[in-house]
Amino acid sequence: MTTTTGPLEGLRIVELDAIGPVPLAAMLLADLGCEIVRIARAPNSGQTWDDTGGSILHRNRKHVHLDLKSPPDRDQALALIDRADALIEGFRPGVMERLGLGPDVCLARNPRLVFARMTGWGQTGPLAPRAGHDINYIAITGALHAMGQPKQPPAPPLNLVGDYGGGAMFAIVGILSAIISARTTGTGQVVDVAMTDGTAALTSFFHAFTASGLWSDERGANLLDGSKPFYRCYACADGGHVAVGPLEPPFFAQLLKGLKIEPDRFVQYDPAGWPEMEAAFTAVFLTRTRDEWDAVFRDTDACVSPVLSFGEATDHAHNRDRGTLVKVGGVTQPAPAPRFAATPTGISDYRRGLLSIHDALSGWAG
């Protein structure tokens, strides 16, 4: 059902139209070769989401238009689910049951089905029925509290941590794990993907540091939060910025060499010298442009990188050499990742993917 190959070729997944982490999870699975049919709302429903990142997030898979509140359309959706390895949906708890598409119905018809349910709060708990967004989900896990400057409100990290890190990535792990289990046991199951659970799992390193007395609840006072002068961003002469991160002493020595600072001026992990170190780094970085500093450090291990915009990232030499960002249908987008030597992946334009339900079912015959 897709023009790409990949290590997951042959797996069949039904995706119910959604926003947030559901389309990203489906995109990544489709990039890796899954045959995915996205059940989208009809164009006249007023709720079609093809325009919400569709040119990228809906790539590499086919779609059909069905009204799941219509019994005939619901039955067609069930016929498609009957032939799938997995289903992924992102409704609030109880919505699928009210539509007649709950896990009891679907698993009774297809006992090997993996029924993946993607929500912010999960299927259980006092917040399960409530609305929310990425910022809310990462707020109750402790992750948001750790981000930003001291004595300032926490800084939301776009929607990369809750929606995409804690949601989409854990949905993929859950779906593939449950498919492997179903192929071994013959029995499918429900996978409850909560962005709060996934985000909490992402904070494991910081819980370990806390247990060892190496992490403070005070924002802007820890090793990786920008509070240390050797792990933060600095402004340059042209208003651009560089990211500086030589945590190891040998790399720190290369930073000092590039900045033309005496090698014995600072003891890297001595807090008493950090105010002077920060002042020195700030002053020196302001003497050259971002790209000039990039030229100084590009061929060193000083761990200094230019801070690029999304548009600039396309033209960076490393990204260009690897083809990290590509243009498909006139739209610049990330290439599939990771990369496979024996089962290469590719991208097909989502705008060519509209199917009739008859064609979708015929494609999954048998």
Coordinates of C-alpha atoms in Angstrom, one line a residue:
M1 CA 0.0 0.0 0.0
T2 CA 3.1 2.3 0.0
T3 CA 5.8 3.0 -2.5
T4 CA 8.6 2.6 0.0
T5 CA 10.4 -0.5 1.2
G6 CA 12.0 -0.9 4.7
P7 CA 12.5 -3.4 7.5
L8 CA 8.8 -3.4 8.5
E9 CA 7.5 -4.1 5.0
G10 CA 4.4 -6.4 5.2
L11 CA 3.1 -5.1 8.5
R12 CA -0.4 -3.7 8.2
I13 CA -1.7 -0.9 10.4
V14 CA -4.9 1.1 10.4
E15 CA -4.5 4.7 11.6
L16 CA -7.4 6.8 12.7
D17 CA -7.0 10.5 11.7
A18 CA -5.7 12.6 14.6
I19 CA -3.3 15.4 15.4
G20 CA -0.2 15.4 17.7
P21 CA 1.8 12.2 18.2
V22 CA -0.5 9.8 16.3
P23 CA 0.4 11.0 12.8
L24 CA 4.1 11.3 13.7
A25 CA 4.1 7.7 15.0
A26 CA 2.3 6.5 11.9
M27 CA 4.7 8.5 9.6
L28 CA 7.8 6.9 11.2
L29 CA 6.3 3.4 11.0
A30 CA 5.3 4.1 7.4
D31 CA 8.8 5.4 6.7
L32 CA 10.1 2.0 7.9
G33 CA 7.9 0.1 5.5
C34 CA 4.6 -0.5 7.3
E35 CA 1.6 -0.7 5.1
I36 CA -0.7 1.9 6.7
V37 CA -4.1 3.0 5.7
R38 CA -5.2 6.2 7.4
I39 CA -8.9 6.6 8.0
A40 CA -9.5 10.3 7.5
R41 CA -12.6 12.3 8.1
A42 CA -14.6 13.2 4.9
P43 CA -13.5 16.5 3.3
N44 CA -16.9 18.0 4.1
S45 CA -16.9 17.1 7.8
G46 CA -15.1 20.4 8.7
Q47 CA -12.5 18.3 10.7
T48 CA -10.2 17.0 8.1
W49 CA -6.6 17.5 9.2
D50 CA -4.7 17.1 5.9
D51 CA -3.7 20.7 6.2
T52 CA -2.1 20.2 9.7
G53 CA 1.4 19.2 8.6
G54 CA -0.2 16.7 6.1
S55 CA 2.4 17.3 3.4
I56 CA 5.0 15.7 5.8
L57 CA 3.2 13.9 8.6
H58 CA 0.9 12.0 6.3
R59 CA 3.6 10.8 3.8
N60 CA 4.2 7.2 2.8
R61 CA 0.7 5.9 3.4
K62 CA -2.7 5.7 1.7
H63 CA -5.9 7.2 3.1
V64 CA -9.6 6.6 2.8
H65 CA -12.5 8.9 3.8
L66 CA -15.0 7.4 6.2
D67 CA -17.6 8.8 8.7
L68 CA -17.2 6.6 11.7
K69 CA -20.5 7.7 13.1
S70 CA -22.2 6.2 10.0
P71 CA -23.0 2.5 10.5
P72 CA -22.1 1.5 6.9
D73 CA -18.8 3.4 7.1
R74 CA -18.0 2.0 10.5
D75 CA -18.6 -1.5 9.1
Q76 CA -16.1 -0.8 6.4
A77 CA -13.6 0.4 8.9
L78 CA -14.1 -2.8 10.8
A79 CA -13.5 -4.8 7.7
L80 CA -10.2 -3.1 7.3
I81 CA -9.3 -3.6 10.9
D82 CA -10.0 -7.3 10.5
R83 CA -7.0 -7.5 8.2
A84 CA -4.6 -5.4 10.1
D85 CA -1.8 -6.2 12.5
A86 CA -2.4 -3.1 14.5
L87 CA -4.7 -0.1 15.0
I88 CA -3.6 3.3 16.4
E89 CA -6.0 5.9 17.6
G90 CA -5.8 9.0 19.7
F91 CA -9.3 9.7 20.9
R92 CA -10.2 10.4 24.6
P93 CA -11.0 7.3 26.6
G94 CA -14.5 5.9 25.7
V95 CA -14.9 7.5 22.3
M96 CA -13.9 4.4 20.3
E97 CA -16.4 2.3 22.4
R98 CA -19.2 4.8 21.7
L99 CA -18.4 4.5 18.0
G100 CA -18.7 0.7 18.2
L101 CA -15.0 0.3 17.5
G102 CA -13.7 -0.4 21.0
P103 CA -11.0 -3.0 21.7
D104 CA -13.6 -5.6 22.8
V105 CA -15.3 -5.5 19.4
C106 CA -12.1 -5.3 17.3
L107 CA -10.2 -8.0 19.2
A108 CA -13.2 -10.3 19.1
R109 CA -13.1 -10.1 15.3
N110 CA -9.3 -10.0 15.0
P111 CA -7.7 -11.8 18.0
R112 CA -4.2 -11.0 16.9
L113 CA -4.8 -7.3 16.7
V114 CA -2.6 -4.8 18.5
F115 CA -5.0 -2.0 19.6
A116 CA -2.8 1.1 20.4
R117 CA -4.4 3.9 22.3
M118 CA -2.6 7.2 22.3
T119 CA -3.6 9.8 24.9
G120 CA -1.9 12.4 27.1
W121 CA -3.1 11.1 30.5
G122 CA -3.7 7.4 29.7
Q123 CA -6.8 5.3 29.8
T124 CA -7.0 5.4 33.6
G125 CA -6.5 7.8 36.4
P126 CA -8.3 10.9 37.6
L127 CA -7.1 13.1 34.6
A128 CA -7.9 10.4 31.9
P129 CA -11.1 12.1 30.7
R130 CA -9.7 15.7 30.8
A131 CA -8.3 17.7 27.9
G132 CA -4.6 18.6 27.7
H133 CA -1.7 19.3 25.5
D134 CA 2.1 18.7 25.6
I135 CA 2.8 21.4 28.1
N136 CA 0.3 19.9 30.5
Y137 CA 1.6 16.4 30.2
I138 CA 5.2 17.3 30.8
A139 CA 4.2 19.6 33.7
I140 CA 3.1 16.8 36.0
T141 CA 6.2 14.6 35.3
G142 CA 8.8 17.0 36.6
A143 CA 10.3 17.5 33.1
L144 CA 8.9 21.0 32.5
H145 CA 10.0 22.3 35.9
A146 CA 13.6 21.5 35.0
M147 CA 13.7 23.6 31.8
G148 CA 14.5 27.3 31.6
Q149 CA 16.3 30.0 33.4
P150 CA 16.4 30.4 37.2
K151 CA 13.9 32.7 38.7
Q152 CA 11.9 32.6 35.4
P153 CA 8.9 30.5 34.4
P154 CA 9.8 27.2 32.9
A155 CA 10.4 27.3 29.1
P156 CA 8.2 24.9 27.0
P157 CA 10.5 22.7 24.7
L158 CA 8.1 23.0 21.7
N159 CA 6.1 19.8 21.8
L160 CA 9.1 17.5 21.4
V161 CA 9.1 16.0 24.9
G162 CA 5.5 15.1 25.6
D163 CA 3.8 14.6 22.2
Y164 CA 6.7 13.3 20.3
G165 CA 9.3 11.9 22.8
G166 CA 6.9 10.6 25.4
G167 CA 4.0 9.9 23.0
A168 CA 5.0 8.9 19.4
M169 CA 8.2 7.1 20.2
F170 CA 6.7 5.1 23.0
A171 CA 3.7 4.2 20.7
I172 CA 6.1 2.8 18.2
V173 CA 7.9 0.7 20.8
G174 CA 4.6 -0.5 22.2
I175 CA 3.1 -1.4 18.8
L176 CA 6.1 -3.3 17.5
S177 CA 6.6 -5.1 20.9
A178 CA 3.0 -6.2 20.9
I179 CA 3.1 -7.3 17.3
I180 CA 6.1 -9.5 18.1
S181 CA 4.2 -10.9 21.1
A182 CA 1.1 -11.5 18.9
R183 CA 3.1 -13.4 16.3
T184 CA 4.6 -15.6 19.1
T185 CA 1.4 -16.2 21.1
G186 CA -1.3 -15.6 18.5
T187 CA -3.0 -13.1 20.9
G188 CA -3.2 -9.4 20.4
Q189 CA -3.7 -6.8 23.2
V190 CA -4.4 -3.2 24.0
V191 CA -1.4 -0.9 24.3
D192 CA -2.1 2.1 26.6
V193 CA 0.3 4.8 25.5
A194 CA 0.2 7.8 27.9
M195 CA 2.4 10.8 27.2
T196 CA 2.8 11.3 30.9
D197 CA 4.2 7.7 31.2
G198 CA 6.5 8.1 28.3
T199 CA 7.8 11.5 29.5
A200 CA 8.4 10.1 32.9
A201 CA 10.5 7.3 31.4
L202 CA 12.5 9.9 29.5
T203 CA 13.5 11.5 32.8
S204 CA 15.1 8.3 34.2
F205 CA 18.6 9.8 34.0
F206 CA 17.6 12.7 36.1
H207 CA 15.9 10.5 38.7
A208 CA 19.1 8.5 38.9
F209 CA 21.1 11.8 39.4
T210 CA 18.6 12.9 42.1
A211 CA 19.0 9.6 43.9
S212 CA 22.8 10.1 43.9
G213 CA 22.6 13.6 45.2
L214 CA 23.8 15.0 41.9
W215 CA 20.6 16.8 40.8
S216 CA 18.9 19.8 42.3
D217 CA 15.2 20.7 42.0
E218 CA 16.4 24.3 41.6
R219 CA 16.0 25.3 37.9
G220 CA 19.1 26.5 36.3
A221 CA 21.5 24.8 38.8
N222 CA 22.4 21.5 37.1
L223 CA 24.8 20.1 34.7
L224 CA 22.7 19.9 31.5
D225 CA 20.3 22.8 32.0
G226 CA 22.5 25.6 30.7
S227 CA 23.7 26.8 34.1
K228 CA 27.3 25.8 33.6
P229 CA 29.5 28.1 31.5
F230 CA 30.8 25.1 29.5
Y231 CA 27.4 23.8 28.6
R232 CA 25.2 26.6 27.3
C233 CA 24.7 28.9 24.3
Y234 CA 26.5 32.1 23.6
A235 CA 25.7 35.2 21.5
C236 CA 28.0 36.1 18.7
A237 CA 28.9 39.4 17.0
D238 CA 26.2 39.1 14.3
G239 CA 23.4 38.2 16.8
G240 CA 23.7 34.5 16.0
H241 CA 24.5 31.9 18.7
V242 CA 26.8 28.9 19.2
A243 CA 26.0 25.9 21.3
V244 CA 28.9 25.0 23.6
G245 CA 29.1 21.6 25.3
P246 CA 32.6 20.2 26.1
L247 CA 31.7 18.3 29.3
E248 CA 35.0 16.2 29.2
P249 CA 38.3 17.9 30.2
P250 CA 40.1 17.1 26.9
F251 CA 37.3 18.7 24.9
F252 CA 37.2 21.7 27.3
A253 CA 40.9 22.1 26.6
Q254 CA 40.2 22.4 22.9
L255 CA 37.5 25.0 23.6
L256 CA 40.0 27.1 25.5
K257 CA 42.6 26.7 22.7
G258 CA 40.0 27.9 20.1
L259 CA 39.1 30.9 22.2
K260 CA 42.8 31.7 22.7
I261 CA 42.4 31.5 26.5
E262 CA 45.3 30.2 28.6
P263 CA 45.0 26.5 29.2
D264 CA 45.5 26.8 32.9
R265 CA 43.3 29.8 33.5
F266 CA 40.3 27.8 34.6
V267 CA 39.7 24.5 36.4
Q268 CA 36.6 23.3 34.6
Y269 CA 34.6 21.8 37.5
D270 CA 35.5 24.3 40.1
P271 CA 32.4 26.3 40.8
A272 CA 34.4 29.2 42.3
G273 CA 35.7 30.0 38.9
W274 CA 32.5 29.7 36.9
P275 CA 31.4 33.4 37.1
E276 CA 34.7 34.5 35.7
M277 CA 34.7 31.7 33.1
E278 CA 31.2 32.7 31.9
A279 CA 32.2 36.4 31.6
A280 CA 35.3 35.5 29.6
F281 CA 33.4 33.2 27.3
T282 CA 30.7 35.7 26.8
A283 CA 33.1 38.5 25.9
V284 CA 35.2 36.3 23.5
F285 CA 32.3 34.9 21.6
L286 CA 31.0 38.4 21.0
T287 CA 34.2 39.2 19.0
R288 CA 33.3 37.0 16.0
T289 CA 30.2 36.0 14.0
R290 CA 28.5 32.7 14.5
D291 CA 29.9 31.4 11.2
E292 CA 33.4 32.6 12.0
W293 CA 33.3 30.6 15.2
D294 CA 31.9 27.6 13.3
A295 CA 35.0 27.8 11.1
V296 CA 37.3 27.9 14.1
F297 CA 35.8 24.8 15.8
R298 CA 34.4 22.8 12.9
D299 CA 37.4 20.4 12.7
T300 CA 38.0 20.1 16.5
D301 CA 36.5 18.1 19.4
A302 CA 35.6 21.3 21.3
C303 CA 31.9 20.5 21.0
V304 CA 30.9 23.9 19.6
S305 CA 28.2 24.1 17.0
P306 CA 26.3 26.9 15.2
V307 CA 22.7 27.3 16.4
L308 CA 20.7 27.0 13.1
S309 CA 17.1 27.8 12.3
F310 CA 15.0 25.2 10.6
G311 CA 15.6 26.9 7.3
E312 CA 19.4 27.1 7.8
A313 CA 19.6 23.4 8.8
T314 CA 18.8 22.3 5.3
D315 CA 22.1 23.9 4.0
H316 CA 24.4 22.7 6.7
A317 CA 27.3 20.7 5.2
H318 CA 26.7 17.7 7.4
N319 CA 23.0 17.5 6.9
R320 CA 23.5 18.1 3.1
D321 CA 26.1 15.3 2.9
R322 CA 23.9 12.8 4.6
G323 CA 20.6 14.0 3.0
T324 CA 19.2 14.5 6.4
L325 CA 16.6 16.9 5.0
V326 CA 15.1 16.3 1.5
K327 CA 12.6 18.0 -0.7
V328 CA 9.5 16.0 -1.8
G329 CA 6.6 17.5 -3.7
G330 CA 8.3 20.9 -3.2
V331 CA 8.3 20.5 0.6
T332 CA 11.5 20.3 2.6
Q333 CA 11.2 17.6 5.2
P334 CA 13.3 15.2 7.3
A335 CA 14.4 12.0 5.6
P336 CA 13.4 8.7 7.1
A337 CA 15.5 7.6 10.1
P338 CA 17.3 5.5 11.0
R339 CA 19.0 4.1 8.0
F340 CA 19.1 0.4 6.9
A341 CA 21.7 -1.1 4.7
A342 CA 19.6 -4.0 3.4
T343 CA 16.1 -2.5 3.4
P344 CA 16.4 1.1 2.3
T345 CA 13.5 3.5 3.0
G346 CA 12.1 6.3 0.9
I347 CA 9.3 8.9 0.8
S348 CA 6.1 9.0 -1.3
D349 CA 3.9 12.2 -1.6
Y350 CA 0.8 11.9 0.6
R351 CA -1.3 13.8 -1.9
R352 CA -1.2 10.8 -4.2
G353 CA -2.5 8.5 -1.6
L354 CA -6.4 8.7 -1.7
L355 CA -8.0 5.3 -2.0
S356 CA -11.6 4.1 -2.2
I357 CA -12.5 1.8 0.6
H358 CA -13.0 -0.9 -2.0
D359 CA -9.4 -0.5 -3.2
A360 CA -8.1 -0.4 0.4
L361 CA -9.9 -3.7 1.2
S362 CA -8.7 -5.3 -2.0
G363 CA -5.2 -4.3 -1.3
W364 CA -5.4 -6.1 2.0
A365 CA -7.2 -9.2 0.7
G366 CA -6.2 -12.5 2.3

